[in-house]
């Protein structure tokens, strides 16, 4: 850290292009293009940033628009704007309230999604909390998964300890009024976990110990070792105790 | 060479662990990604594991879990090399290698005042194979050569050590774990061992 304090700050207020390098604080208020790797203590983007290279920063806050062509490594990432990462994202804490697209895998501890996230690779974390829209094309592996459905979300597969997918209590006026993203639903091929609670979920196979299949679910096969409870408004093709 | 595979369901049945535990261990890198083999079956896609390796690993995790935290365990299983430096004297004292292996190394002209983990690993493998009678001294010299020249290429990646003999002429190979290979009839595969197991044993000894 001390060494980092000796570094210079990088401030971009107008339009500028830089080669990257090591900095202390980086703040982008205008439009910037970085052609190379960037290593810094903190990164704040309020304007537009386009990067060709890897970004490594203690914390990264993106309020504007940001395109990274390279991996992002940070201990804290917050996206309130629009971000595209053409690479892996590694951050113990990730919070997305805007829209984030990751064309790689995501590794973290705590992931909070209030907006929209689209991930092409696998996701690995201890807790995933979603109150928005999520699309994962790979495997979601998390300790606890809590998803409150607003629109249609999906993941290829889910594995974990506690998996809780339910519709939001009352459909909030905003998402409904803009009518985007379709009706609240979750689509996946496979869910495996110890404690599973589902609503409005369409899945091929659900496996676990204690399973609750709530309203609006459509599941082909359920395998359970503990208890299974199925709501009368749910469709379950077959269930089997193992 | 096809390894015996075990499906995820059978594995959980057999070991009594839960889905949650399995996924947690995967997250903590206690079970390497490449052991999760996706295959299509009559119920769709299913995950299989190399039977021998996964059963051994789960047994180890269950047995060592009490003494070590999951993160410490991950360190034991990770194929990456930490920062250790030891002299020949220390290695002898801690019973990690024997004098014979050190002498062989000396003959090969690769003696050093201090050995990094990579070299300790090489000595350890050499020592184990010599002591178990799997290889001869002459083959030991070959092993030193192949490991000191090429092992660094596998840093952080799982690899296997293979010894073949054709008409009594030995040859060592380092290969990426799980690779298939075939020989003509005259070749006998004497030994095929994942380097990871050596590293785990060594790390436990060092730790």
Short mmCIF file of C-alpha atoms in Angstrom, two decimals:
data_model
loop_
_atom_site.label_atom_id
_atom_site.label_comp_id
_atom_site.label_asym_id
_atom_site.label_seq_id
_atom_site.Cartn_x
_atom_site.Cartn_y
_atom_site.Cartn_z
CA UNK A 1 0.00 0.00 0.00
CA UNK A 2 2.73 2.45 0.88
CA UNK A 3 4.33 1.91 -2.39
CA UNK A 4 1.05 2.58 -4.09
CA UNK A 5 0.73 5.94 -2.34
CA UNK A 6 3.82 7.12 -4.13
CA UNK A 7 2.14 6.58 -7.43
CA UNK A 8 0.53 9.35 -9.42
CA UNK A 9 -3.16 9.85 -9.90
CA UNK A 10 -4.75 9.67 -13.29
CA UNK A 11 -7.54 12.14 -13.95
CA UNK A 12 -9.31 12.38 -17.23
CA UNK A 13 -11.79 15.22 -17.59
CA UNK A 14 -11.85 15.77 -21.31
CA UNK A 15 -11.17 13.35 -24.07
CA UNK A 16 -7.94 11.51 -23.73
CA UNK A 17 -6.04 8.42 -24.64
CA UNK A 18 -3.40 6.81 -22.45
CA UNK A 19 -1.19 3.79 -22.52
CA UNK A 20 -2.09 2.47 -19.06
CA UNK A 21 0.38 1.73 -16.31
CA UNK A 22 0.45 1.95 -12.52
CA UNK A 23 -1.51 4.65 -10.73
CA UNK A 24 -2.91 5.49 -7.33
CA UNK A 25 -6.36 6.89 -8.01
CA UNK A 26 -7.89 6.81 -11.42
CA UNK A 27 -10.88 8.94 -12.15
CA UNK A 28 -12.50 9.18 -15.53
CA UNK A 29 -15.00 12.00 -15.90
CA UNK A 30 -14.81 12.47 -19.61
CA UNK A 31 -14.04 10.01 -22.30
CA UNK A 32 -10.94 7.91 -22.08
CA UNK A 33 -9.31 5.14 -23.95
CA UNK A 34 -6.64 3.04 -22.28
CA UNK A 35 -4.43 0.96 -24.53
CA UNK A 36 -2.83 -1.41 -22.11
CA UNK A 37 -2.98 -2.81 -18.61
CA UNK A 38 -3.97 -0.63 -15.72
CA UNK A 39 -3.07 -1.26 -12.10
CA UNK A 40 -4.44 1.17 -9.54
CA UNK A 41 -5.73 1.58 -5.99
CA UNK A 42 -9.12 2.93 -6.91
CA UNK A 43 -10.92 3.37 -10.15
CA UNK A 44 -13.93 5.57 -10.71
CA UNK A 45 -15.63 5.97 -14.04
CA UNK A 46 -18.26 8.64 -14.41
CA UNK A 47 -17.89 9.11 -18.13
CA UNK A 48 -16.90 6.62 -20.73
CA UNK A 49 -13.95 4.28 -20.58
CA UNK A 50 -12.76 1.90 -23.17
CA UNK A 51 -9.89 -0.35 -22.19
CA UNK A 52 -7.75 -2.77 -24.10
CA UNK A 53 -5.96 -4.74 -21.44
CA UNK A 54 -6.34 -6.07 -17.92
CA UNK A 55 -7.65 -3.89 -15.13
CA UNK A 56 -6.56 -4.57 -11.60
CA UNK A 57 -7.74 -2.25 -8.87
CA UNK A 58 -8.50 -2.36 -5.15
CA UNK A 59 -11.90 -0.94 -5.83
CA UNK A 60 -13.75 -0.12 -9.00
CA UNK A 61 -16.87 2.01 -9.27
CA UNK A 62 -18.49 2.43 -12.62
CA UNK A 63 -21.24 4.99 -12.97
CA UNK A 64 -20.89 5.69 -16.63
CA UNK A 65 -20.13 3.39 -19.46
CA UNK A 66 -17.25 1.04 -19.54
CA UNK A 67 -15.93 -1.54 -21.94
CA UNK A 68 -13.04 -3.71 -20.85
CA UNK A 69 -11.26 -5.93 -23.29
CA UNK A 70 -9.46 -7.95 -20.69
CA UNK A 71 -9.97 -9.41 -17.24
CA UNK A 72 -10.99 -7.35 -14.22
CA UNK A 73 -9.49 -8.15 -10.82
CA UNK A 74 -10.54 -6.12 -7.83
CA UNK A 75 -11.52 -6.52 -4.20
CA UNK A 76 -14.68 -4.46 -4.67
CA UNK A 77 -16.62 -3.77 -7.83
CA UNK A 78 -19.74 -1.68 -8.09
CA UNK A 79 -21.49 -1.16 -11.38
CA UNK A 80 -24.22 1.45 -11.49
CA UNK A 81 -23.84 2.18 -15.15
CA UNK A 82 -23.29 0.02 -18.14
CA UNK A 83 -20.33 -2.31 -18.25
CA UNK A 84 -19.09 -4.93 -20.63
CA UNK A 85 -16.16 -7.10 -19.64
CA UNK A 86 -14.66 -9.18 -22.39
CA UNK A 87 -12.80 -11.39 -19.97
CA UNK A 88 -13.05 -12.90 -16.50
CA UNK A 89 -14.25 -10.97 -13.50
CA UNK A 90 -12.65 -11.71 -10.17
CA UNK A 91 -13.89 -9.74 -7.21
CA UNK A 92 -14.83 -10.82 -3.68
CA UNK A 93 -17.55 -8.20 -3.61
CA UNK A 94 -19.60 -7.42 -6.65
CA UNK A 95 -22.62 -5.20 -6.75
CA UNK A 96 -24.52 -4.50 -9.93
CA UNK A 97 -27.33 -2.00 -10.03
CA UNK A 98 -26.98 -1.16 -13.67
CA UNK A 99 -26.26 -3.55 -16.47
CA UNK A 100 -23.23 -5.74 -16.65
CA UNK A 101 -22.16 -8.21 -19.29
CA UNK A 102 -19.28 -10.58 -18.61
CA UNK A 103 -17.89 -12.69 -21.40
CA UNK A 104 -15.93 -14.94 -19.10
CA UNK A 105 -16.27 -16.50 -15.69
CA UNK A 106 -17.08 -14.70 -12.44
CA UNK A 107 -15.38 -15.55 -9.16
CA UNK A 108 -16.40 -13.86 -5.96
CA UNK A 109 -17.56 -14.15 -2.39
CA UNK A 110 -20.62 -11.95 -2.26
CA UNK A 111 -22.51 -11.00 -5.37
CA UNK A 112 -25.48 -8.65 -5.20
CA UNK A 113 -27.47 -7.99 -8.32
CA UNK A 114 -30.08 -5.27 -8.30
CA UNK A 115 -29.97 -4.68 -12.02
CA UNK A 116 -29.20 -6.86 -14.95
CA UNK A 117 -26.30 -9.22 -15.38
CA UNK A 118 -25.44 -11.49 -18.26
CA UNK A 119 -22.57 -13.93 -17.76
CA UNK A 120 -21.28 -16.24 -20.44
CA UNK A 121 -19.07 -18.41 -18.25
CA UNK A 122 -19.40 -20.11 -14.87
CA UNK A 123 -20.14 -18.27 -11.65
CA UNK A 124 -18.55 -19.25 -8.36
CA UNK A 125 -19.31 -17.47 -5.09
CA UNK A 126 -20.41 -17.93 -1.48
CA UNK A 127 -23.62 -15.95 -1.70
CA UNK A 128 -25.56 -14.72 -4.67
CA UNK A 129 -28.39 -12.33 -4.08
CA UNK A 130 -30.48 -11.29 -7.03
CA UNK A 131 -33.25 -8.74 -7.13
CA UNK A 132 -33.11 -8.11 -10.81
CA UNK A 133 -32.46 -10.06 -13.91
CA UNK A 134 -29.78 -12.66 -14.27
CA UNK A 135 -28.65 -14.81 -17.13
CA UNK A 136 -25.83 -17.29 -16.66
CA UNK A 137 -24.80 -19.47 -19.57
CA UNK A 138 -22.57 -21.65 -17.43
CA UNK A 139 -22.76 -23.35 -14.05
CA UNK A 140 -23.73 -21.35 -11.00
CA UNK A 141 -21.95 -22.75 -7.95
CA UNK A 142 -22.74 -20.88 -4.76
CA UNK A 143 -23.19 -21.49 -1.04
CA UNK A 144 -26.48 -19.67 -0.88
CA UNK A 145 -28.48 -18.55 -3.86
CA UNK A 146 -31.34 -16.18 -3.27
CA UNK A 147 -33.22 -14.97 -6.28
CA UNK A 148 -36.31 -12.83 -6.25
CA UNK A 149 -37.75 -12.98 -9.71
CA UNK A 150 -38.63 -9.78 -11.49
CA UNK A 151 -38.40 -10.86 -15.10
CA UNK A 152 -37.30 -13.99 -16.87
CA UNK A 153 -33.93 -15.18 -15.67
CA UNK A 154 -31.93 -18.29 -16.39
CA UNK A 155 -28.85 -20.32 -15.60
CA UNK A 156 -27.59 -23.44 -17.27
CA UNK A 157 -27.11 -25.33 -14.01
CA UNK A 158 -27.18 -24.49 -10.30
CA UNK A 159 -25.34 -26.27 -7.54
CA UNK A 160 -25.00 -25.23 -3.94
CA UNK A 161 -26.13 -25.57 -0.35
CA UNK A 162 -29.20 -23.34 -0.08
CA UNK A 163 -31.06 -22.44 -3.23
CA UNK A 164 -34.03 -20.17 -2.90
CA UNK A 165 -35.80 -18.91 -6.00
CA UNK A 166 -39.10 -17.17 -5.49
CA UNK A 167 -41.23 -14.56 -7.14
CA UNK A 168 -41.14 -11.13 -5.67
CA UNK A 169 -43.93 -10.55 -3.18
CA UNK A 170 -45.79 -7.87 -5.11
CA UNK A 171 -44.90 -7.09 -8.63
CA UNK A 172 -43.46 -3.65 -8.40
CA UNK A 173 -44.97 -1.10 -10.81
CA UNK A 174 -41.77 -0.24 -12.59
CA UNK A 175 -40.78 -3.59 -14.06
CA UNK A 176 -44.38 -4.37 -14.85
CA UNK A 177 -45.09 -1.06 -16.51
CA UNK A 178 -42.13 -1.19 -18.84
CA UNK A 179 -43.07 -4.76 -19.66
CA UNK A 180 -39.50 -5.74 -20.39
CA UNK A 181 -37.92 -9.08 -19.89
CA UNK A 182 -41.11 -11.12 -19.83
CA UNK A 183 -43.04 -12.59 -16.93
CA UNK A 184 -41.20 -13.57 -13.77
CA UNK A 185 -39.76 -17.00 -14.38
CA UNK A 186 -36.57 -18.94 -14.00
CA UNK A 187 -35.26 -21.47 -16.46
CA UNK A 188 -32.53 -24.00 -15.83
CA UNK A 189 -31.74 -27.56 -16.72
CA UNK A 190 -30.46 -28.79 -13.38
CA UNK A 191 -30.62 -27.71 -9.74
CA UNK A 192 -28.65 -29.59 -7.09
CA UNK A 193 -28.49 -28.49 -3.47
CA UNK A 194 -29.21 -29.38 0.14
CA UNK A 195 -32.11 -27.02 0.76
CA UNK A 196 -34.12 -26.03 -2.27
CA UNK A 197 -37.10 -23.69 -2.41
CA UNK A 198 -38.53 -22.92 -5.82
CA UNK A 199 -41.30 -20.86 -7.35
CA UNK A 200 -42.01 -20.08 -10.99
CA UNK A 201 -39.12 -22.26 -12.02
CA UNK A 202 -38.83 -24.44 -15.04
CA UNK A 203 -36.23 -27.16 -14.66
CA UNK A 204 -35.43 -30.55 -16.04
CA UNK A 205 -34.04 -32.14 -12.89
CA UNK A 206 -34.03 -31.00 -9.25
CA UNK A 207 -31.96 -33.01 -6.79
CA UNK A 208 -31.41 -32.43 -3.11
CA UNK A 209 -32.32 -33.32 0.45
CA UNK A 210 -35.15 -31.00 1.46
CA UNK A 211 -37.10 -29.64 -1.45
CA UNK A 212 -40.09 -27.36 -1.68
CA UNK A 213 -41.63 -26.96 -5.10
CA UNK A 214 -43.86 -23.90 -5.03
CA UNK A 215 -46.46 -22.35 -7.30
CA UNK A 216 -45.77 -21.91 -10.96
CA UNK A 217 -43.04 -24.54 -11.18
CA UNK A 218 -42.70 -27.02 -13.99
CA UNK A 219 -40.19 -29.74 -13.22
CA UNK A 220 -39.67 -33.00 -15.05
CA UNK A 221 -37.92 -35.01 -12.36
CA UNK A 222 -37.34 -34.46 -8.65
CA UNK A 223 -34.95 -36.63 -6.67
CA UNK A 224 -34.80 -36.10 -2.94
CA UNK A 225 -33.33 -37.77 0.10
CA UNK A 226 -35.09 -35.85 2.87
CA UNK A 227 -38.48 -34.23 2.47
CA UNK A 228 -40.39 -33.12 -0.57
CA UNK A 229 -43.33 -30.77 -0.58
CA UNK A 230 -45.12 -29.85 -3.75
CA UNK A 231 -47.58 -26.99 -4.06
CA UNK A 232 -50.84 -27.77 -5.80
CA UNK A 233 -50.12 -25.09 -8.39
CA UNK A 234 -46.90 -26.77 -9.40
CA UNK A 235 -46.28 -29.37 -12.06
CA UNK A 236 -43.89 -32.18 -11.27
CA UNK A 237 -43.41 -34.93 -13.85
CA UNK A 238 -42.11 -37.55 -11.45
CA UNK A 239 -40.46 -37.63 -8.08
CA UNK A 240 -38.26 -40.25 -6.56
CA UNK A 241 -36.81 -40.77 -3.13
CA UNK A 242 -33.16 -41.77 -3.21
CA UNK B 1 -6.15 -45.79 -21.15
CA UNK B 2 -9.64 -45.11 -19.89
CA UNK B 3 -10.03 -44.38 -16.24
CA UNK B 4 -12.88 -45.90 -14.34
CA UNK B 5 -15.57 -43.29 -14.01
CA UNK B 6 -18.16 -42.81 -11.30
CA UNK B 7 -21.29 -40.72 -11.69
CA UNK B 8 -22.04 -37.87 -9.33
CA UNK B 9 -25.06 -39.68 -7.93
CA UNK B 10 -23.14 -42.89 -7.20
CA UNK B 11 -20.38 -40.87 -5.62
CA UNK B 12 -22.71 -39.11 -3.20
CA UNK B 13 -24.37 -42.43 -2.38
CA UNK B 14 -21.08 -44.10 -1.72
CA UNK B 15 -19.45 -41.38 0.36
CA UNK B 16 -22.51 -40.00 2.09
CA UNK B 17 -21.63 -36.38 1.34
CA UNK B 18 -24.26 -33.92 0.17
CA UNK B 19 -24.52 -31.88 -2.99
CA UNK B 20 -23.78 -28.80 -0.94
CA UNK B 21 -20.51 -30.21 0.37
CA UNK B 22 -19.42 -31.34 -3.06
CA UNK B 23 -20.06 -27.93 -4.55
CA UNK B 24 -18.39 -26.18 -1.63
CA UNK B 25 -15.27 -28.27 -2.08
CA UNK B 26 -15.30 -27.49 -5.75
CA UNK B 27 -15.50 -23.78 -4.95
CA UNK B 28 -12.58 -24.09 -2.56
CA UNK B 29 -10.56 -25.86 -5.27
CA UNK B 30 -10.32 -29.04 -3.21
CA UNK B 31 -11.58 -30.92 -6.23
CA UNK B 32 -10.01 -29.84 -9.48
CA UNK B 33 -12.19 -28.59 -12.31
CA UNK B 34 -10.93 -31.19 -14.77
CA UNK B 35 -12.25 -34.03 -12.64
CA UNK B 36 -15.78 -32.92 -13.43
CA UNK B 37 -16.33 -34.79 -16.66
CA UNK B 38 -19.54 -34.01 -18.48
CA UNK B 39 -21.05 -36.84 -20.41
CA UNK B 40 -24.42 -37.37 -21.97
CA UNK B 41 -26.48 -40.21 -20.55
CA UNK B 42 -30.05 -41.39 -20.96
CA UNK B 43 -31.29 -38.71 -18.55
CA UNK B 44 -29.47 -35.97 -20.38
CA UNK B 45 -26.13 -34.60 -19.31
CA UNK B 46 -24.48 -36.07 -16.27
CA UNK B 47 -21.28 -35.42 -14.42
CA UNK B 48 -18.73 -38.15 -13.89
CA UNK B 49 -15.49 -38.29 -11.93
CA UNK B 50 -12.36 -40.39 -12.23
CA UNK B 51 -13.30 -43.01 -9.65
CA UNK B 52 -9.98 -43.80 -8.01
CA UNK B 53 -8.86 -40.22 -7.69
CA UNK B 54 -12.11 -38.73 -6.43
CA UNK B 55 -12.70 -41.44 -3.83
CA UNK B 56 -9.19 -41.05 -2.52
CA UNK B 57 -9.52 -37.28 -2.46
CA UNK B 58 -12.86 -37.30 -0.65
CA UNK B 59 -11.49 -39.75 1.86
CA UNK B 60 -8.57 -37.41 2.48
CA UNK B 61 -10.78 -34.36 2.81
CA UNK B 62 -13.07 -36.11 5.28
CA UNK B 63 -10.16 -37.36 7.33
CA UNK B 64 -8.16 -34.18 7.41
CA UNK B 65 -11.07 -31.78 7.73
CA UNK B 66 -10.94 -31.75 11.51
CA UNK B 67 -7.35 -30.64 11.77
CA UNK B 68 -7.22 -28.18 8.92
CA UNK B 69 -9.50 -25.47 7.60
CA UNK B 70 -10.86 -25.78 4.07
CA UNK B 71 -8.48 -23.08 2.88
CA UNK B 72 -5.48 -24.86 4.34
CA UNK B 73 -6.69 -28.04 2.71
CA UNK B 74 -6.96 -26.27 -0.62
CA UNK B 75 -3.33 -25.32 -0.22
CA UNK B 76 -2.36 -28.94 0.26
CA UNK B 77 -4.16 -30.02 -2.89
CA UNK B 78 -3.20 -27.14 -5.14
CA UNK B 79 -0.59 -28.03 -7.73
CA UNK B 80 1.09 -24.63 -7.47
CA UNK B 81 4.42 -24.26 -5.80
CA UNK B 82 4.76 -22.25 -2.65
CA UNK B 83 7.90 -20.58 -1.42
CA UNK B 84 10.09 -23.01 0.45
CA UNK B 85 13.84 -23.24 0.49
CA UNK B 86 15.75 -25.96 2.22
CA UNK B 87 19.33 -27.16 2.31
CA UNK B 88 20.35 -30.77 1.72
CA UNK B 89 20.99 -31.06 5.45
CA UNK B 90 17.49 -29.95 6.35
CA UNK B 91 15.96 -32.34 3.83
CA UNK B 92 17.86 -35.21 5.38
CA UNK B 93 16.99 -34.19 8.92
CA UNK B 94 13.32 -33.91 8.16
CA UNK B 95 13.37 -37.30 6.56
CA UNK B 96 12.07 -36.03 3.25
CA UNK B 97 14.80 -37.52 1.09
CA UNK B 98 17.61 -39.97 1.70
CA UNK B 99 21.32 -39.64 1.06
CA UNK B 100 21.10 -41.90 -1.99
CA UNK B 101 18.90 -39.47 -3.88
CA UNK B 102 21.14 -36.56 -2.96
CA UNK B 103 24.17 -38.50 -4.19
CA UNK B 104 22.40 -39.20 -7.47
CA UNK B 105 21.66 -35.53 -7.84
CA UNK B 106 25.29 -34.75 -7.19
CA UNK B 107 26.35 -37.21 -9.88
CA UNK B 108 23.99 -35.52 -12.29
CA UNK B 109 25.79 -32.27 -11.49
CA UNK B 110 22.68 -30.56 -10.22
CA UNK B 111 23.67 -30.08 -6.63
CA UNK B 112 22.62 -26.79 -5.05
CA UNK B 113 23.12 -25.06 -1.71
CA UNK B 114 19.37 -24.48 -1.31
CA UNK B 115 16.48 -26.31 -2.92
CA UNK B 116 13.21 -24.66 -3.90
CA UNK B 117 9.95 -26.58 -3.64
CA UNK B 118 10.15 -27.60 -7.28
CA UNK B 119 13.49 -29.30 -6.70
CA UNK B 120 12.47 -30.77 -3.36
CA UNK B 121 9.52 -32.25 -5.20
CA UNK B 122 11.87 -33.80 -7.75
CA UNK B 123 14.05 -35.27 -5.03
CA UNK B 124 11.03 -36.55 -3.20
CA UNK B 125 9.65 -38.30 -6.28
CA UNK B 126 13.07 -39.73 -7.02
CA UNK B 127 13.49 -40.95 -3.51
CA UNK B 128 10.06 -42.54 -3.35
CA UNK B 129 10.46 -44.37 -6.63
CA UNK B 130 13.97 -45.55 -5.79
CA UNK B 131 13.00 -46.76 -2.34
CA UNK B 132 9.92 -48.58 -3.58
CA UNK B 133 12.07 -50.36 -6.11
CA UNK B 134 10.08 -49.06 -9.06
CA UNK B 135 13.10 -47.60 -10.79
CA UNK B 136 16.81 -48.24 -10.94
CA UNK B 137 19.57 -45.76 -10.16
CA UNK B 138 20.23 -45.31 -13.83
CA UNK B 139 16.58 -44.49 -14.38
CA UNK B 140 16.81 -42.11 -11.48
CA UNK B 141 19.33 -40.08 -13.41
CA UNK B 142 16.88 -39.90 -16.32
CA UNK B 143 14.16 -38.78 -13.94
CA UNK B 144 16.35 -35.97 -12.63
CA UNK B 145 16.95 -34.87 -16.17
CA UNK B 146 13.34 -34.81 -17.31
CA UNK B 147 12.08 -33.19 -14.13
CA UNK B 148 14.64 -30.44 -13.87
CA UNK B 149 14.38 -29.63 -17.56
CA UNK B 150 10.63 -29.73 -18.00
CA UNK B 151 8.67 -29.79 -14.75
CA UNK B 152 8.44 -25.99 -14.61
CA UNK B 153 6.27 -26.10 -17.74
CA UNK B 154 3.51 -27.65 -15.67
CA UNK B 155 3.53 -25.00 -12.95
CA UNK B 156 0.00 -24.75 -11.64
CA UNK B 157 -1.22 -27.45 -14.01
CA UNK B 158 -1.85 -31.08 -13.20
CA UNK B 159 0.69 -33.42 -14.74
CA UNK B 160 1.60 -37.08 -14.71
CA UNK B 161 4.88 -38.89 -14.70
CA UNK B 162 5.22 -41.85 -17.03
CA UNK B 163 8.01 -44.39 -17.26
CA UNK B 164 8.14 -46.71 -20.25
CA UNK B 165 10.59 -49.41 -21.14
CA UNK B 166 11.25 -50.94 -24.50
CA UNK B 167 13.60 -53.90 -24.57
CA UNK B 168 14.83 -52.80 -21.19
CA UNK B 169 15.61 -49.26 -22.34
CA UNK B 170 13.84 -46.84 -20.05
CA UNK B 171 12.37 -43.47 -20.90
CA UNK B 172 10.60 -40.92 -18.72
CA UNK B 173 7.83 -38.59 -19.80
CA UNK B 174 5.99 -35.72 -18.20
CA UNK B 175 2.52 -35.31 -19.63
CA UNK B 176 -0.60 -33.28 -19.00
CA UNK B 177 -2.90 -35.16 -16.64
CA UNK B 178 -5.47 -37.34 -18.33
CA UNK B 179 -3.74 -37.44 -21.71
CA UNK B 180 -4.20 -40.59 -23.76
CA UNK B 181 -1.24 -42.20 -25.41
CA UNK B 182 -0.52 -45.42 -27.21
CA UNK B 183 2.64 -47.35 -28.00
CA UNK B 184 3.77 -50.16 -30.20
CA UNK B 185 3.72 -53.65 -28.75
CA UNK B 186 7.28 -53.69 -27.50
CA UNK B 187 6.65 -50.91 -25.01
CA UNK B 188 5.74 -51.51 -21.41
CA UNK B 189 4.33 -48.74 -19.25
CA UNK B 190 6.13 -49.35 -15.97
CA UNK B 191 4.76 -46.45 -14.05
CA UNK B 192 2.13 -43.79 -14.43
CA UNK B 193 1.57 -41.48 -11.49
CA UNK B 194 -0.13 -38.13 -11.14
CA UNK B 195 2.35 -35.59 -9.82
CA UNK B 196 -0.41 -34.12 -7.68
CA UNK B 197 -0.34 -37.05 -5.26
CA UNK B 198 3.39 -36.60 -4.70
CA UNK B 199 2.88 -32.90 -4.14
CA UNK B 200 0.12 -33.51 -1.61
CA UNK B 201 2.27 -35.93 0.35
CA UNK B 202 5.20 -33.59 0.21
CA UNK B 203 3.19 -30.56 1.31
CA UNK B 204 1.87 -32.49 4.28
CA UNK B 205 5.42 -33.45 5.19
CA UNK B 206 6.67 -29.90 4.82
CA UNK B 207 3.67 -28.34 6.56
#
